[in-house]
Short mmCIF file of C-alpha atoms and ligand atoms in Angstrom, two decimals:
data_model
loop_
_atom_site.label_atom_id
_atom_site.label_comp_id
_atom_site.label_asym_id
_atom_site.label_seq_id
_atom_site.Cartn_x
_atom_site.Cartn_y
_atom_site.Cartn_z
CA MET A 1180 263.76 57.05 0.10
CA VAL A 1181 262.31 60.50 -1.56
CA GLU A 1182 261.52 63.63 0.89
CA VAL A 1183 259.16 65.66 -0.17
CA THR A 1184 258.37 69.56 1.56
CA LEU A 1185 255.23 71.20 0.29
CA ALA A 1186 254.62 74.82 1.23
CA PRO A 1187 251.09 75.66 2.52
CA CYS A 1188 248.47 76.60 -0.26
CA ASN A 1189 247.17 79.89 0.34
CA HIS A 1190 244.52 79.57 -2.69
CA SER A 1191 241.37 77.64 -4.31
CA LEU A 1192 242.48 74.77 -6.21
CA SER A 1193 240.45 74.43 -9.50
CA GLY A 1194 240.74 71.98 -12.79
CA GLU A 1195 240.37 69.11 -14.15
CA ILE A 1196 241.95 65.76 -13.64
CA LYS A 1197 241.66 62.31 -15.42
CA VAL A 1198 243.11 59.92 -12.58
CA PRO A 1199 244.80 56.59 -13.90
CA GLY A 1200 243.11 53.30 -14.22
CA ASP A 1201 241.48 51.11 -11.44
CA LYS A 1202 244.48 49.30 -9.38
CA SER A 1203 242.05 46.36 -8.86
CA ILE A 1204 241.07 46.21 -11.86
CA SER A 1205 244.20 46.36 -13.25
CA HIS A 1206 245.42 43.74 -11.86
CA ARG A 1207 242.47 41.79 -12.91
CA ALA A 1208 242.81 42.10 -16.38
CA ILE A 1209 245.89 41.49 -16.38
CA ILE A 1210 245.53 38.17 -14.59
CA LEU A 1211 242.16 37.37 -16.36
CA GLY A 1212 243.94 37.82 -19.45
CA SER A 1213 246.84 35.91 -19.17
CA LEU A 1214 244.84 32.58 -18.28
CA ALA A 1215 242.68 33.12 -21.40
CA ASN A 1216 242.67 32.31 -24.75
CA GLY A 1217 243.26 35.21 -27.42
CA VAL A 1218 244.43 38.71 -27.62
CA THR A 1219 243.42 41.13 -24.86
CA LYS A 1220 243.70 43.96 -24.84
CA ILE A 1221 244.17 46.48 -21.73
CA THR A 1222 243.29 50.42 -22.02
CA ASN A 1223 243.90 52.84 -19.21
CA PHE A 1224 246.08 50.13 -17.37
CA LEU A 1225 247.29 51.31 -14.51
CA ASP A 1226 250.91 52.05 -14.88
CA GLY A 1227 251.98 51.32 -11.29
CA GLU A 1228 254.37 49.41 -9.54
CA ASP A 1229 252.04 47.00 -7.79
CA CYS A 1230 250.01 46.09 -11.20
CA LEU A 1231 253.68 45.61 -12.84
CA ARG A 1232 254.68 42.83 -10.16
CA THR A 1233 251.46 41.29 -11.81
CA ILE A 1234 252.35 41.88 -15.43
CA HIS A 1235 256.04 40.20 -14.47
CA ALA A 1236 254.81 37.58 -13.03
CA PHE A 1237 252.77 35.93 -15.96
CA GLN A 1238 255.79 37.10 -18.17
CA SER A 1239 257.85 34.41 -15.72
CA MET A 1240 255.30 31.93 -17.06
CA GLY A 1241 255.50 32.34 -20.36
CA VAL A 1242 252.90 34.70 -21.12
CA PRO A 1243 253.52 37.13 -24.29
CA ILE A 1244 252.64 40.62 -22.62
CA THR A 1245 253.67 43.83 -24.20
CA GLN A 1246 253.09 46.90 -22.79
CA GLU A 1247 252.70 51.30 -24.29
CA GLY A 1248 251.55 53.27 -22.09
CA SER A 1249 248.75 52.48 -19.97
CA THR A 1250 248.21 49.83 -23.23
CA VAL A 1251 249.02 46.40 -22.25
CA THR A 1252 247.90 43.74 -25.16
CA ILE A 1253 247.93 40.37 -23.72
CA HIS A 1254 248.62 36.99 -26.20
CA GLY A 1255 247.23 34.32 -23.76
CA LYS A 1256 247.50 30.85 -24.74
CA GLY A 1257 245.23 29.28 -22.06
CA PHE A 1258 245.92 28.28 -18.36
CA SER A 1259 247.45 25.11 -19.27
CA ALA A 1260 250.08 26.65 -21.71
CA LEU A 1261 251.82 28.36 -18.23
CA GLU A 1262 254.78 27.61 -17.71
CA GLU A 1263 256.58 27.49 -14.29
CA PRO A 1264 259.01 30.10 -13.41
CA LYS A 1265 262.41 29.52 -13.41
CA GLU A 1266 263.11 31.94 -10.25
CA PRO A 1267 260.93 33.03 -7.28
CA LEU A 1268 258.38 35.68 -8.11
CA TYR A 1269 259.03 39.15 -6.48
CA PHE A 1270 255.55 40.85 -5.44
CA GLY A 1271 256.80 43.81 -3.75
CA ASN A 1272 254.36 45.67 -1.99
CA SER A 1273 251.92 43.85 -3.46
CA GLY A 1274 249.11 42.14 -1.22
CA THR A 1275 246.84 42.13 -4.31
CA THR A 1276 249.29 40.44 -6.53
CA THR A 1277 249.77 37.74 -3.88
CA ARG A 1278 247.03 37.12 -2.60
CA LEU A 1279 244.97 36.63 -6.04
CA MET A 1280 248.53 34.27 -7.61
CA LEU A 1281 248.20 32.12 -4.73
CA GLY A 1282 244.62 31.19 -6.03
CA ILE A 1283 245.98 30.42 -9.38
CA LEU A 1284 249.25 29.08 -8.62
CA SER A 1285 247.73 26.53 -6.40
CA GLY A 1286 245.71 24.84 -8.77
CA LEU A 1287 247.85 24.76 -11.94
CA ASN A 1288 250.44 22.11 -12.56
CA LEU A 1289 253.69 24.19 -11.26
CA PHE A 1290 256.09 24.51 -8.63
CA THR A 1291 256.02 28.25 -7.34
CA THR A 1292 257.92 30.10 -4.94
CA ILE A 1293 257.05 33.36 -3.84
CA TYR A 1294 258.09 36.83 -1.76
CA GLY A 1295 257.62 40.19 -1.52
CA ASP A 1296 259.00 43.44 0.55
CA GLU A 1297 259.46 44.23 4.24
CA SER A 1298 255.67 45.11 4.27
CA LEU A 1299 254.60 42.21 2.48
CA THR A 1300 256.37 39.96 4.29
CA LYS A 1301 254.36 40.82 7.62
CA ARG A 1302 251.16 40.71 6.00
CA PRO A 1303 248.87 37.63 6.54
CA MET A 1304 248.56 35.30 4.25
CA ASP A 1305 246.33 32.56 6.38
CA ARG A 1306 243.62 34.04 5.50
CA VAL A 1307 243.64 32.59 1.57
CA VAL A 1308 246.21 29.82 2.70
CA ASN A 1309 243.17 28.17 4.76
CA PRO A 1310 240.63 27.84 2.48
CA LEU A 1311 243.37 27.33 -0.15
CA ARG A 1312 244.21 24.09 2.00
CA GLU A 1313 240.70 23.13 2.06
CA MET A 1314 240.61 22.74 -1.52
CA ASN A 1315 243.55 20.33 -1.08
CA ALA A 1316 246.18 23.14 -2.41
CA THR A 1317 249.72 22.74 -0.83
CA ILE A 1318 251.32 25.69 0.17
CA ASP A 1319 254.00 25.69 2.65
CA GLY A 1320 256.23 28.96 3.98
CA ARG A 1321 257.26 30.49 7.20
CA ASN A 1322 255.21 30.28 10.32
CA ASP A 1323 252.99 27.43 8.83
CA GLY A 1324 252.13 29.03 5.70
CA LYS A 1325 251.21 32.11 7.65
CA LEU A 1326 253.40 34.67 5.88
CA LEU A 1327 255.89 34.98 3.03
CA PRO A 1328 257.79 33.46 1.62
CA LEU A 1329 255.75 30.83 0.49
CA SER A 1330 256.20 27.59 -1.76
CA ILE A 1331 253.06 26.32 -4.31
CA ARG A 1332 252.67 22.92 -5.45
CA GLY A 1333 249.96 23.56 -8.16
CA LYS A 1334 247.89 20.12 -8.26
CA LYS A 1335 243.95 19.38 -9.06
CA LEU A 1336 241.79 21.06 -6.48
CA ARG A 1337 238.37 20.44 -5.38
CA GLY A 1338 235.69 22.88 -4.90
CA ILE A 1339 234.46 23.85 -1.32
CA GLU A 1340 231.58 26.00 0.32
CA TYR A 1341 233.37 29.27 2.03
CA THR A 1342 231.84 31.61 4.21
CA LEU A 1343 234.41 34.27 4.24
CA PRO A 1344 235.23 35.25 7.59
CA VAL A 1345 236.90 38.24 6.94
CA LYS A 1346 235.71 41.11 5.02
CA SER A 1347 238.48 41.13 1.72
CA ALA A 1348 237.82 41.09 -1.90
CA GLN A 1349 241.39 39.96 -2.08
CA VAL A 1350 240.86 36.28 -0.65
CA LYS A 1351 237.37 35.92 -2.05
CA SER A 1352 238.52 36.54 -5.31
CA ALA A 1353 241.74 34.27 -4.38
CA VAL A 1354 239.32 31.33 -3.70
CA LEU A 1355 237.32 32.15 -6.81
CA LEU A 1356 239.78 32.13 -9.09
CA ALA A 1357 240.64 29.13 -7.51
CA GLY A 1358 237.68 27.16 -8.29
CA LEU A 1359 238.52 27.94 -11.98
CA PHE A 1360 240.97 24.98 -11.34
CA ALA A 1361 238.76 22.58 -8.96
CA GLU A 1362 236.92 19.69 -9.36
CA GLY A 1363 232.73 20.60 -9.10
CA LYS A 1364 231.58 23.68 -7.76
CA THR A 1365 233.19 26.50 -5.39
CA THR A 1366 231.12 28.89 -3.93
CA VAL A 1367 232.18 32.36 -1.58
CA ILE A 1368 229.85 33.54 0.73
CA GLU A 1369 230.36 36.93 2.13
CA LYS A 1370 228.51 38.55 5.28
CA ILE A 1371 229.36 42.11 3.66
CA GLY A 1372 229.71 42.72 0.29
CA THR A 1373 233.11 43.57 -1.00
CA ARG A 1374 234.29 44.77 -4.74
CA ASP A 1375 233.37 42.56 -6.91
CA HIS A 1376 235.39 43.10 -9.85
CA THR A 1377 236.58 39.56 -9.67
CA GLU A 1378 233.36 38.17 -10.52
CA ASN A 1379 232.34 41.23 -13.16
CA MET A 1380 235.81 40.03 -14.86
CA LEU A 1381 234.87 36.51 -14.79
CA GLU A 1382 231.47 37.08 -16.53
CA ALA A 1383 233.22 39.38 -18.98
CA PHE A 1384 235.76 36.48 -19.84
CA GLY A 1385 233.13 33.35 -20.50
CA ALA A 1386 233.76 31.83 -16.99
CA ASP A 1387 231.21 29.59 -15.51
CA ILE A 1388 229.94 32.18 -12.78
CA THR A 1389 226.44 32.08 -11.05
CA ARG A 1390 225.61 35.33 -8.32
CA ASN A 1391 223.03 35.00 -6.18
CA GLY A 1392 223.46 38.00 -3.65
CA LEU A 1393 226.48 37.74 -1.51
CA SER A 1394 226.75 34.15 -2.84
CA THR A 1395 229.52 33.64 -5.90
CA THR A 1396 229.66 30.04 -7.79
CA VAL A 1397 232.07 28.98 -10.21
CA THR A 1398 232.49 26.00 -12.22
CA SER A 1399 235.47 24.95 -13.73
CA ASN A 1400 236.37 23.15 -16.86
CA ASN A 1401 236.03 25.84 -19.03
CA GLU A 1402 238.28 27.91 -21.01
CA LEU A 1403 238.51 31.75 -20.79
CA ILE A 1404 238.09 33.93 -23.69
CA ALA A 1405 240.21 37.16 -24.24
CA SER A 1406 237.88 39.94 -23.79
CA ASP A 1407 239.47 43.74 -24.41
CA VAL A 1408 239.18 46.09 -21.15
CA GLN A 1409 238.63 49.39 -20.75
CA VAL A 1410 239.85 50.24 -17.13
CA PRO A 1411 238.03 52.94 -15.50
CA GLY A 1412 239.53 55.47 -13.62
CA ASP A 1413 240.87 54.81 -9.98
CA ILE A 1414 237.93 55.92 -7.61
CA SER A 1415 240.61 55.59 -4.38
CA SER A 1416 243.12 57.84 -6.08
CA ALA A 1417 240.26 60.20 -6.97
CA ALA A 1418 239.17 60.28 -3.27
CA PHE A 1419 242.63 62.75 -2.81
CA PHE A 1420 241.13 65.18 -5.08
CA LEU A 1421 237.68 64.41 -3.90
CA VAL A 1422 238.71 65.42 -0.37
CA ALA A 1423 241.07 68.14 -1.48
CA GLY A 1424 237.98 69.65 -3.65
CA ALA A 1425 235.77 69.45 -0.80
CA ILE A 1426 238.55 71.18 2.23
CA VAL A 1427 240.19 74.10 0.34
CA PRO A 1428 237.97 77.21 0.23
CA GLY A 1429 236.60 78.13 -2.86
CA SER A 1430 237.80 75.05 -4.88
CA GLU A 1431 236.06 73.42 -7.64
CA ILE A 1432 237.69 70.07 -9.25
CA THR A 1433 236.27 67.65 -11.69
CA LEU A 1434 237.44 63.96 -12.04
CA LYS A 1435 236.83 62.37 -15.56
CA ASN A 1436 236.17 58.78 -15.87
CA VAL A 1437 235.86 57.97 -12.50
CA GLY A 1438 235.14 53.90 -11.70
CA LEU A 1439 231.36 54.27 -10.32
CA ASN A 1440 231.00 50.66 -9.05
CA GLU A 1441 228.54 50.73 -6.21
CA THR A 1442 231.02 47.92 -4.34
CA ARG A 1443 233.63 51.09 -4.37
CA THR A 1444 231.73 54.35 -3.89
CA GLY A 1445 231.78 54.92 0.19
CA ILE A 1446 233.65 57.94 -0.40
CA ILE A 1447 230.98 59.64 -2.35
CA ASP A 1448 228.31 58.57 0.11
CA VAL A 1449 230.40 59.96 2.93
CA LEU A 1450 231.05 63.08 0.90
CA ILE A 1451 227.45 63.54 0.36
CA LYS A 1452 226.52 62.91 3.91
CA MET A 1453 229.02 65.63 5.64
CA GLY A 1454 227.68 67.73 3.31
CA ALA A 1455 230.01 68.13 0.33
CA ASP A 1456 228.95 69.68 -2.80
CA LEU A 1457 229.44 67.14 -5.39
CA GLU A 1458 227.84 66.11 -8.62
CA ILE A 1459 227.83 63.15 -11.01
CA LYS A 1460 227.86 63.70 -14.34
CA ASN A 1461 227.99 61.22 -17.37
CA LYS A 1462 227.64 57.76 -16.03
CA ARG A 1463 227.82 54.89 -18.30
CA LEU A 1464 228.53 51.76 -18.32
CA VAL A 1465 232.29 50.71 -19.84
CA SER A 1466 233.81 47.14 -20.23
CA GLY A 1467 230.84 46.02 -17.21
CA GLU A 1468 232.00 48.43 -14.91
CA TRP A 1469 230.17 51.99 -14.06
CA ILE A 1470 232.29 55.26 -14.69
CA GLY A 1471 231.28 59.04 -14.71
CA ASP A 1472 232.35 62.27 -14.60
CA ILE A 1473 232.54 64.24 -10.67
CA THR A 1474 232.40 67.63 -9.99
CA ILE A 1475 233.35 68.74 -5.78
CA ARG A 1476 233.39 72.44 -4.79
CA HIS A 1477 234.52 73.22 -1.63
CA SER A 1478 231.43 73.55 1.42
CA GLU A 1479 231.04 73.56 4.77
CA LEU A 1480 230.97 69.91 6.36
CA ASN A 1481 229.90 68.35 9.64
CA GLY A 1482 231.33 64.67 11.00
CA ILE A 1483 229.38 62.02 10.87
CA THR A 1484 229.40 57.99 12.12
CA ILE A 1485 231.09 55.56 9.81
CA ASP A 1486 230.48 51.96 10.55
CA GLY A 1487 229.28 48.43 9.03
CA ASP A 1488 227.88 47.67 5.60
CA ILE A 1489 229.84 50.39 4.22
CA ILE A 1490 233.66 49.96 5.71
CA PRO A 1491 234.43 47.76 2.95
CA ARG A 1492 233.36 49.81 0.20
CA LEU A 1493 235.63 52.77 1.14
CA ILE A 1494 238.66 51.02 3.19
CA ASP A 1495 241.42 52.07 1.11
CA GLU A 1496 239.83 55.87 1.78
CA ILE A 1497 239.55 55.83 5.19
CA PRO A 1498 243.26 58.05 5.30
CA ILE A 1499 241.70 60.67 3.52
CA ILE A 1500 238.13 60.41 4.97
CA ALA A 1501 240.52 61.12 8.27
CA LEU A 1502 241.65 64.20 6.95
CA LEU A 1503 238.23 65.54 5.38
CA ALA A 1504 237.05 64.68 8.89
CA SER A 1505 239.42 66.78 10.68
CA GLN A 1506 237.89 69.91 8.49
CA ALA A 1507 234.43 68.85 9.31
CA ASN A 1508 232.62 70.61 12.14
CA GLY A 1509 231.83 68.06 15.33
CA GLU A 1510 232.98 64.33 15.66
CA THR A 1511 233.68 61.70 13.30
CA VAL A 1512 233.87 58.21 14.48
CA ILE A 1513 235.15 55.27 12.23
CA LYS A 1514 234.12 51.94 13.31
CA ASP A 1515 234.58 48.47 12.49
CA ALA A 1516 237.89 49.02 10.17
CA GLU A 1517 239.79 46.82 12.15
CA GLU A 1518 241.26 45.51 8.53
CA LEU A 1519 243.37 48.84 8.21
CA ARG A 1520 245.61 47.56 10.62
CA VAL A 1521 247.05 45.02 8.42
CA LYS A 1522 246.94 46.78 5.24
CA GLU A 1523 250.00 48.19 3.83
CA THR A 1524 250.72 49.53 7.42
CA ASP A 1525 249.16 49.49 10.26
CA ARG A 1526 246.83 52.53 8.45
CA ILE A 1527 245.17 53.51 12.31
CA ALA A 1528 248.38 53.93 13.91
CA ALA A 1529 249.85 55.70 10.90
CA VAL A 1530 246.96 58.33 10.25
CA VAL A 1531 246.52 59.26 13.71
CA ASP A 1532 250.41 59.69 14.10
CA VAL A 1533 250.38 62.14 10.98
CA LEU A 1534 247.46 63.71 11.74
CA SER A 1535 247.91 64.84 15.22
CA THR A 1536 251.51 65.64 14.12
CA LEU A 1537 250.04 68.29 11.77
CA GLY A 1538 247.53 69.30 14.78
CA ALA A 1539 244.60 67.54 14.50
CA ASN A 1540 242.39 66.26 17.36
CA ILE A 1541 242.48 62.49 16.48
CA GLN A 1542 242.40 59.06 18.40
CA GLY A 1543 242.95 55.78 17.54
CA THR A 1544 240.34 52.88 18.69
CA GLU A 1545 240.96 49.19 18.14
CA ASP A 1546 238.76 49.47 14.76
CA GLY A 1547 238.90 52.59 13.82
CA MET A 1548 239.24 56.56 15.28
CA ILE A 1549 237.47 59.12 16.34
CA ILE A 1550 238.43 62.57 14.97
CA LYS A 1551 237.35 65.94 16.30
CA GLY A 1552 236.93 69.33 13.65
CA LYS A 1553 237.02 71.36 12.79
CA THR A 1554 241.06 71.92 13.34
CA PRO A 1555 243.31 74.34 11.48
CA LEU A 1556 246.62 72.01 10.80
CA LYS A 1557 249.94 73.29 11.34
CA GLY A 1558 253.25 72.04 9.39
CA GLY A 1559 255.41 69.92 10.14
CA LYS A 1560 257.77 66.66 9.24
CA VAL A 1561 255.63 63.29 9.08
CA LEU A 1562 256.23 59.77 8.50
CA ALA A 1563 254.29 58.16 5.66
CA TYR A 1564 255.54 54.39 6.79
CA HIS A 1565 256.24 53.96 3.31
CA ASP A 1566 252.58 53.24 2.23
CA HIS A 1567 251.24 55.66 -0.74
CA ARG A 1568 248.06 56.08 0.96
CA ILE A 1569 249.66 57.89 3.80
CA ALA A 1570 252.04 59.92 2.01
CA MET A 1571 249.17 60.71 -0.34
CA MET A 1572 246.88 61.85 2.68
CA SER A 1573 249.82 64.17 4.43
CA ALA A 1574 250.45 66.04 0.69
CA ILE A 1575 246.90 66.58 0.64
CA ALA A 1576 246.79 67.50 4.26
CA SER A 1577 249.49 70.10 3.19
CA LEU A 1578 246.96 72.27 1.12
CA VAL A 1579 244.87 73.42 4.68
CA ALA A 1580 248.33 73.69 7.28
CA ASN A 1581 249.90 77.19 7.89
CA ASP A 1582 253.26 75.91 7.16
CA HIS A 1583 255.33 73.13 5.37
CA VAL A 1584 254.90 69.95 5.62
CA THR A 1585 257.76 67.33 5.09
CA ILE A 1586 256.66 64.13 4.27
CA ASP A 1587 259.84 61.60 5.19
CA ASP A 1588 259.36 59.39 1.79
CA ALA A 1589 256.88 60.00 -0.67
CA SER A 1590 258.31 56.89 -3.05
CA SER A 1591 255.73 54.73 -2.34
CA ILE A 1592 252.86 56.93 -4.06
CA SER A 1593 254.36 55.15 -7.69
CA ILE A 1594 252.47 52.23 -6.27
CA SER A 1595 249.23 53.49 -7.11
CA TYR A 1596 249.53 57.12 -8.32
CA PRO A 1597 253.03 57.69 -10.54
CA SER A 1598 251.51 61.07 -11.46
CA PHE A 1599 249.85 62.43 -8.33
CA PHE A 1600 251.98 65.51 -7.92
CA ASP A 1601 251.97 66.66 -11.56
CA HIS A 1602 247.79 65.97 -10.99
CA LEU A 1603 248.25 68.28 -7.65
CA ASN A 1604 250.29 70.89 -9.42
CA SER A 1605 247.95 71.33 -12.13
CA LEU A 1606 245.07 72.28 -9.64
CA ILE A 1607 246.95 74.92 -7.37
C1 S3P B 2127 241.79 44.77 -3.02
C2 S3P B 2127 241.07 44.41 -2.37
C3 S3P B 2127 241.08 45.08 -0.58
C4 S3P B 2127 242.21 46.68 -0.60
C5 S3P B 2127 243.30 46.96 -1.61
C6 S3P B 2127 242.72 45.91 -3.05
C7 S3P B 2127 241.22 44.04 -4.06
O1 S3P B 2127 241.81 44.62 0.43
O2 S3P B 2127 242.49 47.22 0.41
O3 S3P B 2127 243.89 47.94 -1.96
O4 S3P B 2127 242.25 44.53 -5.39
O5 S3P B 2127 240.89 42.91 -4.51
P1 S3P B 2127 241.09 43.25 0.99
O6 S3P B 2127 240.06 42.54 0.21
O7 S3P B 2127 242.00 42.20 1.90
O8 S3P B 2127 240.29 43.99 2.25
#
């Protein structure tokens, strides 16, 4: 437990930040680099706990992976060279590692058991286990395979056509990755688009993949070819400072090299719709992903409704958007975000608890929240629920609070943004 107390900030924020690498892309780079033949060099890799779990998983299967800061080198020998891990694989807090690895482990000729921390042990795995079982996977575990720990007896899979019942890129990715080892074609159809980094990277690594709107098909029997990956800055991490710049009077912050993949930029659309003064410069394509520099300046903001197709494009940003809404005039309604109930914690309950403790006018609903602003925030002691995004939202809230904010445990921040407090202090 690392209790942190933050003093109110009585002045504007200014400066330039290079946020760390994207978490989703860092995981996928390790996964595809480890399955591929040849040397994959990853730069700007996110050196956060979740991504380190993915590295460890492949090291346990005999893949030589070395790391020097944010540069990772993988000497891949193809997926047939992967070895059976001698011990159960521990995935800590990482839902992405767990769900994506389930897709891979199901199709390799290996036996594995996997487990995680208290939070991960409560999160639903049937959303991945069900389609994988349809593909002939042998997975068993607690509660008939709905919950960790799980054991996987990998074997030859068969391709399926699967329409995603949940708006989840993790489920989509698990099925597509399993498709690499399946007989015939594996097609995933989405009703609403979710982040497409797996598809982008499969293309870059030479997989046999075809995309047609919200339908993606992978065919097996192909060898992946190593490909260097330059990881963009994580827009989900940038979001905390975008909101800080928008709500702290007089501020101007620039975030460099931020990932601008359209499946992730819902936060930018929301900021603009609420009236933020935001500018994107230097937009360019790097390793198959758009990146650019974002400058945000403080401005008057107005409440809006956030629902429907935009939700998967900002699902991880909803905690910080709730804080933003508390500093906007009028009502903000967030709907269709029931997935928040099954994140690292129940993020609807956690956000409502933290922000109402600090004096915001916020009410939880089954699938979202309603926030009425603008409300001055007060100090207080908040619980971060061992959730990195709740802890960082609380820290940003302290910037507009009129007294000290104490966060019960900020250690979870190392999951996705180990340098968060250094960056925050550099702006103050
Ligand atoms: C992720 C997808 C999202 C997101 C998570 C990372 C990914 O989860 O919340 O932080 O890398 O695929 P779901 O796909 O389950 O919504």
